[in-house]
Amino acid sequence: MIEIRMHGRGGQGAVKASIVLAEAAFQGGKYIQAFPRFGVERRGAPVEAFTRIDDKPVQIRSQIYYPDGVIVLDPTLIEVVDVTKGLKKDGWILINSDKKPETYDFGENYKVYTVDATKIAVENHLGSRAAPIVNTAIVGAFAKITGLVEMDDVEKGIDSAIPRMKEENKKAARQAYNSIT
Amino acid sequence: MKKTMMGNYAASWGAQLSRVQVIAAYPITPQTLIVEKLSEIVANGELDAEFIKVESEHSAMSACIGASATGARAYTATSAQGLALMHEMLHWAALARLPIVLTNVNRAMAPGWSIWADQNDSLSQRDTGLMHIFASSSQDILDSTILGYKVSEQVLLPTLISFDAFFLSHTVEVVDMPLIEDVDKFLPPYNPEYKLDVNDPRSFGALTSEEHYYEFRYKMQKAMEDAIGLIKKEGREYEKLTSRYYDLIHPYRCEDADLILVTSGTIAETTNVAVDELREEGKKVGNLRIRVIRPYPKQDILKAIKNCSKIAVIDRNISCGYHGIFAQELKSALYNETDIPVWGYLAGIGGRDVKIENIKEISDETLKSKEPEDMIMKGVKV
């Protein structure tokens, strides 16, 4: 089983990201669970969401404490939240950032990736310049770095989980996918 | 067909597949997304039903009672304080012998205001005469709605389906939707022998002296006893359609277990995973999930626990001044029947997360312990 934790700010679409990611895995024939950290979400405040992916139905019903990977939708969160808390050894961290992965030092145990999801979201008119919605772009990047889901399945996941601007969201996801080298 | 959905929506689609004819619901807090989705389903024309917005949960159940008395299939959903406000009418629905199905998202009672998982809301309705299911997955929520009507309409008692807030209500997972044609075959339209009908006037709920009231209770009790067999029988029929079987209890690795953990709701699912890990550590532990608490499956439980030497009950609820409610019920079932000692644990109260490691700790503690204890409040910060 793969367990993933997302860190975002209320309004950025972290919860939706956990669902799109799960949908993509489901389209690829996996069993999934996607859920927010159970609480009351406030705009701008740090939020967390989780996705589990497995070959068989997921029975664990607790939150995720020891993720295999972490997705950070807002790099400023790194200053205020311990994003690597409980992250398994050899785990990965995917950050929405315009900086190079080497900029971030989380020690030797973790592999860091970056994608400029904000730029991609703005280019595709997802959200506003001040509050871009980066969730679909980040899932595209996730597909590339982990290989856990196919890009085609990410598009199918967007089709089923995102109600509006499907084409723009799919384009953003594919652009993010292709931007990872 | 497999789909992904939140637990709340599994309840909505369960009602849609059951072709409910009347939905009466209070649309504001503490309501959940269940009826919001149902109102969409009705508005889209995907379900031919009357959706009645009412001014309280008390009125929601009252409207369901009226609808059900006319022979309509009636549904409502609520949670916590909302279910408490329905309380009076739950007694009415049961004594009037109306097969209403209602869904309750198990949330802690206020104050302090809470939207997190806790079973005290629905267990407070234990003695109203409702059949009571604790679902442990979204699939279970959907299937139990269909099965609930099937059994309710035969024994003429309402069914309450409860499931944990957030751990199910807001978790997206995979649900296999049965085909409506299959559900139609399994669950024919409701057509009671007696109903409110202007062309065939009758009295309902008339004054009942001591001459007859006792016999009402006798008949309810018999209906509950019949329901035990029917839940199994209809479970087998449903299995033919869906390959999924639902019973009153779901034992997991109990046959050869030294210690059996007794659980319900989502804690039961996590416990299955904990049991697998404990087995790998060479500890012979099993999990007995109680899915239906009314009617109480006493004989099934006695059979499932007969080979073990210790039992530990994990309760996400408390009857303050006594113990966890599942523990009380289990001890009452075992008395005069066996001398297997029972440990009572509380965990997950007010939505506190119950992790695999918490369950393993409970298991290890019980395996080591020599003296049973009525109630151990795990993780309480004092």
Coordinates of C-alpha atoms in Angstrom, one line a residue:
Chain A
M1 CA 0.0 0.0 0.0
I2 CA 1.2 3.5 -0.8
E3 CA 0.3 6.3 1.5
I4 CA 0.5 10.0 0.4
R5 CA 0.0 13.2 2.4
M6 CA -0.7 16.6 0.9
H7 CA 0.0 19.9 2.6
G8 CA -1.8 22.9 1.3
R9 CA -3.6 26.0 2.4
G10 CA -7.4 26.2 2.6
G11 CA -8.7 27.1 -0.9
Q12 CA -5.8 25.8 -2.9
G13 CA -7.5 22.5 -3.6
A14 CA -5.4 20.1 -1.5
V15 CA -8.5 17.9 -0.7
K16 CA -9.4 17.9 -4.3
A17 CA -5.8 16.9 -5.2
S18 CA -6.1 13.9 -2.9
I19 CA -9.3 12.9 -4.7
V20 CA -8.0 13.5 -8.3
L21 CA -4.9 11.4 -7.4
A22 CA -7.1 8.7 -6.0
E23 CA -9.4 8.8 -9.0
A24 CA -6.4 8.4 -11.3
A25 CA -5.2 5.4 -9.4
F26 CA -8.8 4.0 -9.4
Q27 CA -8.9 4.5 -13.2
G28 CA -5.7 2.4 -13.3
G29 CA -7.5 -0.5 -11.5
K30 CA -6.4 0.2 -7.9
Y31 CA -8.4 0.5 -4.7
I32 CA -8.1 3.9 -3.1
Q33 CA -9.0 6.0 -0.1
A34 CA -8.9 9.8 -0.1
F35 CA -9.8 12.0 2.8
P36 CA -9.1 15.4 4.4
R37 CA -7.5 15.8 7.9
F38 CA -10.8 15.7 9.7
G39 CA -11.6 19.2 10.8
V40 CA -12.9 22.5 9.8
E41 CA -11.1 24.0 6.8
R42 CA -10.4 27.7 6.8
R43 CA -9.2 29.7 3.8
G44 CA -5.4 30.3 3.9
A45 CA -4.8 28.0 7.0
P46 CA -2.6 24.9 6.6
V47 CA -4.7 21.9 5.6
E48 CA -3.8 18.3 5.0
A49 CA -5.3 15.6 2.9
F50 CA -4.4 12.0 2.4
T51 CA -4.6 9.3 -0.3
R52 CA -4.1 5.6 0.0
I53 CA -3.5 3.3 -3.0
D54 CA -3.6 -0.4 -2.9
D55 CA -4.2 -3.5 -5.0
K56 CA -6.9 -4.7 -2.6
P57 CA -9.7 -2.8 -0.7
V58 CA -8.2 -0.5 1.9
Q59 CA -9.2 -1.4 5.4
I60 CA -7.2 0.9 7.6
R61 CA -9.5 3.7 8.8
S62 CA -7.0 5.9 10.7
Q63 CA -5.2 9.0 9.3
I64 CA -1.8 8.6 7.7
Y65 CA 1.2 9.1 10.0
Y66 CA 4.0 7.4 8.1
P67 CA 3.5 8.5 4.4
D68 CA 5.6 7.1 1.5
G69 CA 5.5 10.5 -0.1
V70 CA 4.5 14.1 0.6
I71 CA 3.1 16.7 -1.7
V72 CA 3.5 20.4 -0.8
L73 CA 1.1 22.7 -2.6
D74 CA 2.5 25.9 -1.1
P75 CA 6.3 26.2 -0.5
T76 CA 5.8 28.8 2.3
L77 CA 4.3 26.0 4.4
I78 CA 7.7 24.4 4.8
E79 CA 8.5 27.2 7.2
V80 CA 5.5 26.6 9.4
V81 CA 4.7 22.9 9.1
D82 CA 7.0 19.9 9.6
V83 CA 6.2 18.5 6.1
T84 CA 8.5 15.5 6.6
K85 CA 7.0 14.4 9.9
G86 CA 6.7 10.6 9.8
L87 CA 7.9 10.4 6.2
K88 CA 9.4 7.0 5.5
K89 CA 13.1 6.6 4.8
D90 CA 13.7 7.0 1.0
G91 CA 10.4 8.8 0.8
W92 CA 9.8 11.6 -1.7
I93 CA 8.7 15.2 -1.4
L94 CA 7.0 17.0 -4.3
I95 CA 6.9 20.8 -3.9
N96 CA 5.1 23.4 -5.9
S97 CA 7.9 25.8 -6.4
D98 CA 9.8 27.7 -9.1
K99 CA 13.1 26.8 -7.5
K100 CA 15.3 23.8 -8.2
P101 CA 15.0 20.8 -5.9
E102 CA 18.5 21.4 -4.6
T103 CA 17.2 24.6 -3.0
Y104 CA 15.4 22.4 -0.4
D105 CA 17.5 20.5 2.1
F106 CA 15.6 17.7 3.9
G107 CA 18.7 15.5 4.5
E108 CA 19.9 12.5 2.6
N109 CA 16.9 10.2 3.4
Y110 CA 14.5 11.9 1.1
K111 CA 14.2 12.7 -2.6
V112 CA 13.0 16.1 -3.5
Y113 CA 11.2 17.2 -6.7
T114 CA 9.8 20.6 -7.7
V115 CA 7.3 21.7 -10.3
D116 CA 6.1 25.2 -10.9
A117 CA 2.4 24.3 -10.6
T118 CA 1.5 27.9 -9.8
K119 CA 2.8 29.2 -13.2
I120 CA 1.1 26.3 -15.0
A121 CA -2.2 27.0 -13.2
V122 CA -2.1 30.7 -14.0
E123 CA -1.3 30.0 -17.6
N124 CA -4.3 27.8 -17.8
H125 CA -6.6 30.3 -16.0
L126 CA -7.1 27.9 -13.1
G127 CA -8.1 30.1 -10.1
S128 CA -6.7 33.7 -10.0
R129 CA -3.2 35.0 -10.2
A130 CA -3.4 35.7 -6.4
A131 CA -5.0 32.4 -5.6
P132 CA -4.2 29.8 -8.3
I133 CA -5.7 26.3 -8.0
V134 CA -2.7 24.1 -8.4
N135 CA -4.1 20.7 -7.6
T136 CA -4.4 19.2 -11.0
A137 CA -0.9 20.4 -12.1
I138 CA 0.6 18.8 -9.1
V139 CA -1.1 15.5 -9.7
G140 CA 0.4 15.5 -13.2
A141 CA 3.8 16.0 -11.7
F142 CA 3.1 13.2 -9.2
A143 CA 2.3 10.8 -12.1
K144 CA 5.7 11.5 -13.7
I145 CA 7.9 11.3 -10.6
T146 CA 6.3 8.2 -9.0
G147 CA 5.0 6.2 -12.0
L148 CA 2.3 5.1 -9.7
V149 CA -0.4 6.3 -12.1
E150 CA -0.5 6.8 -15.8
M151 CA -1.0 10.3 -17.3
D152 CA -4.0 9.0 -19.2
D153 CA -5.6 7.9 -16.0
V154 CA -4.9 11.3 -14.5
E155 CA -6.9 12.8 -17.3
K156 CA -9.7 10.4 -16.7
G157 CA -9.5 11.2 -13.0
I158 CA -9.9 14.9 -13.8
D159 CA -12.9 14.1 -16.0
S160 CA -14.7 12.4 -13.2
A161 CA -13.6 14.5 -10.2
I162 CA -13.4 18.1 -11.5
P163 CA -16.7 19.6 -12.3
R164 CA -15.5 22.7 -14.3
M165 CA -12.8 23.6 -16.8
K166 CA -11.9 20.0 -17.4
E167 CA -9.8 20.7 -20.5
E168 CA -7.8 23.4 -18.8
N169 CA -7.2 21.2 -15.8
K170 CA -6.1 18.3 -18.1
K171 CA -3.8 20.6 -20.0
A172 CA -2.2 21.8 -16.8
A173 CA -1.7 18.3 -15.5
R174 CA 0.0 17.2 -18.8
Q175 CA 2.1 20.3 -18.9
A176 CA 3.3 19.6 -15.3
Y177 CA 3.9 16.0 -16.3
N178 CA 6.1 17.0 -19.2
S179 CA 7.9 19.7 -17.2
I180 CA 9.6 17.1 -14.9
T181 CA 12.8 15.9 -16.5
Chain B
M1 CA -20.2 -1.0 -11.6
K2 CA -17.3 0.2 -9.5
K3 CA -17.3 4.0 -8.6
T4 CA -15.5 6.2 -6.2
M5 CA -17.6 8.1 -3.7
M6 CA -17.8 9.5 -0.2
G7 CA -19.6 7.5 2.5
N8 CA -22.3 10.1 2.6
Y9 CA -23.1 9.6 -1.0
A10 CA -23.1 5.8 -0.6
A11 CA -26.1 6.4 1.7
S12 CA -27.7 8.7 -0.9
W13 CA -27.2 6.1 -3.7
G14 CA -28.4 3.3 -1.5
A15 CA -31.7 5.2 -1.0
Q16 CA -31.9 5.9 -4.8
L17 CA -31.4 2.3 -5.6
S18 CA -34.0 1.4 -3.1
R19 CA -36.4 3.6 -5.0
V20 CA -37.5 5.5 -1.9
Q21 CA -40.7 7.4 -2.6
V22 CA -40.6 10.0 0.2
I23 CA -37.6 11.7 1.7
A24 CA -38.2 14.0 4.6
A25 CA -35.2 15.9 5.9
Y26 CA -34.1 18.9 7.9
P27 CA -31.6 20.5 5.6
I28 CA -29.4 22.5 8.0
T29 CA -26.8 21.6 10.7
P30 CA -26.4 18.8 11.9
Q31 CA -27.5 17.5 8.5
T32 CA -24.9 15.9 6.2
L33 CA -24.3 15.7 2.5
I34 CA -26.5 12.6 2.3
V35 CA -29.8 14.6 1.7
E36 CA -28.1 17.3 -0.3
K37 CA -27.1 14.7 -2.8
L38 CA -30.5 13.1 -2.7
S39 CA -32.2 16.4 -3.4
E40 CA -30.0 16.6 -6.5
I41 CA -30.8 13.1 -7.5
V42 CA -34.6 13.9 -7.2
A43 CA -34.2 17.2 -9.0
N44 CA -32.3 15.5 -11.8
G45 CA -35.1 13.0 -12.3
E46 CA -32.9 10.1 -11.3
L47 CA -35.4 9.2 -8.6
D48 CA -39.1 9.6 -8.6
A49 CA -39.6 10.8 -5.0
E50 CA -41.2 13.5 -3.0
F51 CA -38.5 15.5 -1.2
I52 CA -40.0 17.3 1.8
K53 CA -37.9 19.9 3.5
V54 CA -39.1 20.1 7.1
E55 CA -38.4 22.5 10.0
S56 CA -36.8 19.9 12.4
E57 CA -35.6 16.3 12.6
H58 CA -38.7 15.6 14.8
S59 CA -40.8 16.7 11.8
A60 CA -38.6 14.7 9.4
M61 CA -39.4 11.5 11.2
S62 CA -43.1 12.6 11.7
A63 CA -43.3 13.1 7.9
C64 CA -41.7 9.7 7.3
I65 CA -44.2 8.1 9.6
G66 CA -47.1 9.7 7.8
A67 CA -45.7 8.7 4.4
S68 CA -44.9 5.1 5.5
A69 CA -48.4 4.7 7.0
T70 CA -49.8 5.4 3.5
G71 CA -47.7 2.6 2.1
A72 CA -44.9 4.7 0.7
R73 CA -41.2 3.8 1.1
A74 CA -39.8 6.5 3.3
Y75 CA -36.3 7.7 4.1
T76 CA -34.5 10.2 6.2
A77 CA -30.9 11.0 7.4
T78 CA -29.5 12.9 10.2
S79 CA -26.7 12.9 12.8
A80 CA -26.0 13.5 16.5
Q81 CA -28.3 16.2 18.0
G82 CA -30.7 15.7 15.0
L83 CA -31.2 12.1 15.9
A84 CA -31.8 13.0 19.5
L85 CA -34.5 15.4 18.4
M86 CA -36.1 12.5 16.5
H87 CA -36.2 10.3 19.6
E88 CA -39.9 10.6 20.4
M89 CA -40.9 9.8 16.9
L90 CA -38.5 6.8 16.6
H91 CA -40.6 5.1 19.3
W92 CA -43.6 6.0 17.3
A93 CA -42.2 4.6 14.1
A94 CA -41.3 1.4 15.8
L95 CA -44.6 0.9 17.7
A96 CA -46.6 1.8 14.6
R97 CA -44.6 -0.9 12.9
L98 CA -43.5 1.2 10.0
P99 CA -40.5 0.0 7.9
I100 CA -38.7 3.3 7.6
V101 CA -35.0 3.3 7.0
L102 CA -32.9 6.1 8.3
T103 CA -29.2 6.9 8.2
N104 CA -27.3 8.4 11.0
V105 CA -23.8 9.7 10.8
N106 CA -22.3 8.9 14.2
R107 CA -21.1 12.2 15.7
A108 CA -20.3 13.1 19.2
M109 CA -23.1 14.8 21.2
A110 CA -22.7 18.5 22.1
P111 CA -21.5 20.3 24.1
G112 CA -18.6 20.8 23.3
W113 CA -19.8 21.2 19.7
S114 CA -18.4 18.3 17.7
I115 CA -18.7 16.9 14.2
W116 CA -16.4 14.0 14.9
A117 CA -17.1 10.3 15.2
D118 CA -18.7 8.9 18.4
Q119 CA -21.5 6.3 18.8
N120 CA -23.4 7.8 21.7
D121 CA -26.0 9.5 19.5
S122 CA -27.3 6.3 18.0
L123 CA -26.8 4.1 21.0
S124 CA -29.0 6.5 22.9
Q125 CA -31.8 5.2 20.6
R126 CA -31.1 1.6 21.5
D127 CA -34.5 0.9 23.2
T128 CA -36.8 2.6 20.7
G129 CA -37.4 -0.7 18.9
L130 CA -35.4 0.0 15.7
M131 CA -33.2 -2.5 14.1
H132 CA -29.7 -1.0 14.3
I133 CA -26.8 -1.6 11.9
F134 CA -23.3 -0.2 12.3
A135 CA -21.7 0.0 8.8
S136 CA -18.0 -0.2 8.5
S137 CA -17.4 0.7 4.9
S138 CA -19.1 2.8 2.2
Q139 CA -20.0 -0.4 0.4
D140 CA -21.7 -1.6 3.6
I141 CA -23.6 1.7 3.9
L142 CA -25.0 1.4 0.4
D143 CA -25.8 -2.3 0.6
S144 CA -27.3 -2.0 4.1
T145 CA -29.8 0.6 2.9
I146 CA -31.2 -1.9 0.3
L147 CA -31.0 -4.8 2.7
G148 CA -32.6 -2.6 5.4
Y149 CA -35.7 -2.0 3.4
K150 CA -35.9 -5.7 2.5
V151 CA -35.9 -6.9 6.1
S152 CA -37.8 -3.9 7.6
E153 CA -40.7 -4.4 5.2
Q154 CA -41.0 -8.1 6.2
V155 CA -40.8 -7.7 10.0
L156 CA -42.4 -4.2 10.0
L157 CA -39.8 -2.5 12.1
P158 CA -37.7 0.5 11.1
T159 CA -33.9 0.2 10.4
L160 CA -31.3 2.7 11.6
I161 CA -28.0 2.6 9.8
S162 CA -25.2 4.3 11.6
F163 CA -21.6 5.1 10.4
D164 CA -18.7 7.0 11.7
A165 CA -18.3 10.7 10.9
F166 CA -15.3 11.6 8.7
F167 CA -13.8 8.1 8.8
L168 CA -16.6 7.1 6.5
S169 CA -18.8 10.2 5.8
H170 CA -16.0 12.3 4.2
T171 CA -13.7 9.5 2.9
V172 CA -13.8 8.7 -0.8
E173 CA -13.4 5.1 -1.6
V174 CA -14.4 2.5 -4.1
V175 CA -18.0 1.3 -4.1
D176 CA -19.5 -1.3 -6.3
M177 CA -23.0 0.0 -7.4
P178 CA -25.4 -2.8 -8.0
L179 CA -27.5 -2.6 -11.1
I180 CA -30.9 -1.0 -10.5
E181 CA -32.6 -3.9 -12.4
D182 CA -31.0 -6.4 -9.9
V183 CA -32.1 -4.3 -6.9
D184 CA -35.6 -4.1 -8.4
K185 CA -35.7 -7.9 -8.5
F186 CA -34.4 -8.1 -4.9
L187 CA -36.5 -5.4 -3.4
P188 CA -40.0 -5.3 -4.9
P189 CA -42.3 -2.2 -4.2
Y190 CA -43.6 -1.9 -0.7
N191 CA -47.2 -2.9 -0.4
P192 CA -48.4 -3.3 3.2
E193 CA -51.5 -5.2 4.1
Y194 CA -52.9 -2.2 6.1
K195 CA -52.3 1.4 5.1
L196 CA -53.8 4.9 5.5
D197 CA -56.2 5.1 2.6
V198 CA -59.2 7.4 2.2
N199 CA -61.1 4.8 0.3
D200 CA -60.6 2.2 3.1
P201 CA -60.7 4.1 6.4
R202 CA -59.2 2.6 9.5
S203 CA -57.9 3.7 12.9
F204 CA -54.2 3.8 13.6
G205 CA -52.5 4.5 16.9
A206 CA -55.7 4.5 18.9
L207 CA -55.9 4.4 22.7
T208 CA -54.6 1.1 24.0
S209 CA -55.3 0.0 27.5
E210 CA -53.3 -2.5 29.5
E211 CA -55.6 -5.0 27.9
H212 CA -53.5 -4.9 24.7
Y213 CA -50.4 -2.8 25.0
Y214 CA -48.2 -5.7 26.4
E215 CA -49.1 -7.8 23.4
F216 CA -47.8 -5.0 21.1
R217 CA -44.5 -5.3 22.8
Y218 CA -44.6 -9.1 22.6
K219 CA -45.2 -8.8 18.8
M220 CA -42.3 -6.4 18.4
Q221 CA -40.1 -8.7 20.3
K222 CA -41.1 -11.6 18.1
A223 CA -40.5 -9.5 15.0
M224 CA -37.0 -8.7 16.3
E225 CA -36.3 -12.4 16.8
D226 CA -37.6 -13.2 13.3
A227 CA -35.3 -10.5 12.0
I228 CA -32.2 -12.4 13.0
G229 CA -33.1 -15.3 10.6
L230 CA -34.3 -12.9 8.0
I231 CA -31.1 -10.7 8.0
K232 CA -29.1 -13.9 7.3
K233 CA -31.6 -15.2 4.7
E234 CA -31.8 -11.9 2.8
G235 CA -28.0 -11.5 3.2
R236 CA -27.6 -14.8 1.3
E237 CA -30.1 -13.7 -1.4
Y238 CA -28.2 -10.4 -1.8
E239 CA -25.0 -12.3 -2.0
K240 CA -26.3 -14.1 -5.1
L241 CA -26.7 -10.7 -6.8
T242 CA -23.6 -9.0 -5.6
S243 CA -21.1 -11.6 -4.2
R244 CA -21.2 -9.6 -1.0
Y245 CA -22.5 -11.2 2.2
Y246 CA -23.7 -9.3 5.2
D247 CA -24.5 -11.0 8.6
L248 CA -25.2 -9.7 12.1
I249 CA -21.6 -10.4 13.1
H250 CA -18.5 -10.6 11.0
P251 CA -15.8 -12.7 12.8
Y252 CA -12.3 -12.5 11.4
R253 CA -9.6 -15.1 12.4
C254 CA -11.6 -16.0 15.5
E255 CA -11.7 -19.8 15.1
D256 CA -8.4 -20.5 16.8
A257 CA -7.9 -17.2 18.6
D258 CA -6.8 -17.0 22.3
L259 CA -8.0 -13.4 22.5
I260 CA -11.0 -12.0 20.6
L261 CA -11.4 -8.3 20.1
V262 CA -15.0 -7.1 19.8
T263 CA -15.4 -4.1 17.6
S264 CA -17.9 -2.1 15.5
G265 CA -17.9 0.6 12.8
T266 CA -14.7 1.7 11.2
I267 CA -12.6 0.6 14.2
A268 CA -13.5 -3.0 13.1
E269 CA -11.9 -2.5 9.8
T270 CA -8.6 -1.2 11.2
T271 CA -8.7 -4.0 13.7
N272 CA -8.7 -6.6 10.9
V273 CA -5.4 -5.1 9.7
A274 CA -4.1 -5.1 13.3
V275 CA -5.1 -8.7 13.7
D276 CA -3.1 -9.7 10.6
E277 CA 0.0 -7.9 12.1
L278 CA -0.5 -9.5 15.5
R279 CA -0.8 -12.9 13.9
E280 CA 2.6 -12.3 12.2
E281 CA 4.0 -11.6 15.6
G282 CA 2.7 -15.1 16.6
K283 CA -0.2 -13.8 18.7
K284 CA -3.4 -15.6 18.3
V285 CA -5.9 -12.7 18.1
G286 CA -9.2 -12.5 16.3
N287 CA -11.7 -9.7 15.6
L288 CA -15.4 -10.1 16.1
R289 CA -17.2 -7.2 14.4
I290 CA -20.7 -6.6 15.6
R291 CA -22.6 -5.2 12.6
V292 CA -26.1 -5.4 14.0
I293 CA -26.8 -4.6 17.6
R294 CA -30.6 -4.8 17.4
P295 CA -31.7 -7.5 17.1
Y296 CA -28.7 -8.6 19.3
P297 CA -27.1 -11.7 17.8
K298 CA -26.4 -13.5 21.1
Q299 CA -26.3 -17.1 19.7
D300 CA -24.0 -16.1 16.8
I301 CA -21.7 -14.3 19.3
L302 CA -21.6 -17.3 21.7
K303 CA -20.7 -19.6 18.8
A304 CA -17.9 -17.2 17.5
I305 CA -16.3 -16.8 20.9
K306 CA -16.6 -20.4 22.2
N307 CA -12.9 -21.4 21.7
C308 CA -11.2 -18.3 23.0
S309 CA -9.9 -17.6 26.5
K310 CA -10.2 -13.8 26.7
I311 CA -12.3 -11.1 25.2
A312 CA -11.6 -7.4 24.9
V313 CA -14.4 -5.1 23.8
I314 CA -13.4 -1.7 22.2
D315 CA -16.2 0.9 22.6
R316 CA -16.4 4.3 20.8
N317 CA -19.1 5.3 23.2
I318 CA -19.8 5.4 27.0
S319 CA -22.8 5.1 29.2
C320 CA -21.4 7.4 31.9
G321 CA -21.8 5.9 35.3
Y322 CA -21.3 2.4 33.9
H323 CA -19.3 1.2 31.0
G324 CA -18.9 1.1 27.2
I325 CA -22.2 0.0 25.8
F326 CA -21.0 -2.9 23.5
A327 CA -19.1 -4.2 26.6
Q328 CA -22.2 -4.2 28.7
E329 CA -24.2 -5.9 26.0
L330 CA -21.6 -8.6 25.5
K331 CA -21.2 -9.3 29.2
S332 CA -24.9 -9.6 29.5
A333 CA -25.0 -12.1 26.6
L334 CA -22.2 -14.2 28.2
Y335 CA -23.6 -14.4 31.7
N336 CA -25.0 -17.9 32.5
E337 CA -23.5 -19.1 29.2
T338 CA -19.7 -19.1 29.6
D339 CA -17.0 -17.9 32.0
I340 CA -14.7 -16.3 29.5
P341 CA -13.4 -13.1 31.1
V342 CA -14.2 -9.8 29.4
W343 CA -12.0 -6.6 29.3
G344 CA -13.7 -3.3 28.4
Y345 CA -11.8 -0.6 26.6
L346 CA -12.8 2.9 25.4
A347 CA -11.1 4.3 22.3
G348 CA -11.9 6.9 19.7
I349 CA -14.3 8.9 21.8
G350 CA -15.2 12.2 20.1
G351 CA -13.4 11.2 16.9
R352 CA -10.0 10.6 18.4
D353 CA -8.1 8.5 15.9
V354 CA -7.7 4.8 16.6
K355 CA -4.5 3.6 15.0
I356 CA -3.3 0.0 14.4
E357 CA -0.8 0.6 17.1
N358 CA -3.6 1.5 19.6
I359 CA -5.4 -1.8 18.8
K360 CA -2.2 -3.8 19.2
E361 CA -1.5 -2.1 22.5
I362 CA -5.0 -3.1 23.7
S363 CA -4.4 -6.6 22.5
D364 CA -1.0 -6.9 24.2
E365 CA -2.3 -5.5 27.5
T366 CA -5.2 -7.9 27.6
L367 CA -3.0 -10.9 26.7
K368 CA -0.7 -10.0 29.6
S369 CA -3.4 -9.1 32.1
K370 CA -4.6 -11.6 34.7
E371 CA -7.6 -9.7 36.1
P372 CA -10.4 -8.5 33.8
E373 CA -11.4 -4.9 34.1
D374 CA -14.8 -3.4 33.2
M375 CA -13.5 -0.2 31.6
I376 CA -10.0 1.0 30.7
M377 CA -10.1 4.5 29.2
K378 CA -7.3 4.2 26.7
G379 CA -5.4 7.4 25.9
V380 CA -7.4 9.7 28.1
K381 CA -5.4 12.8 29.0
V382 CA -5.6 13.3 32.8

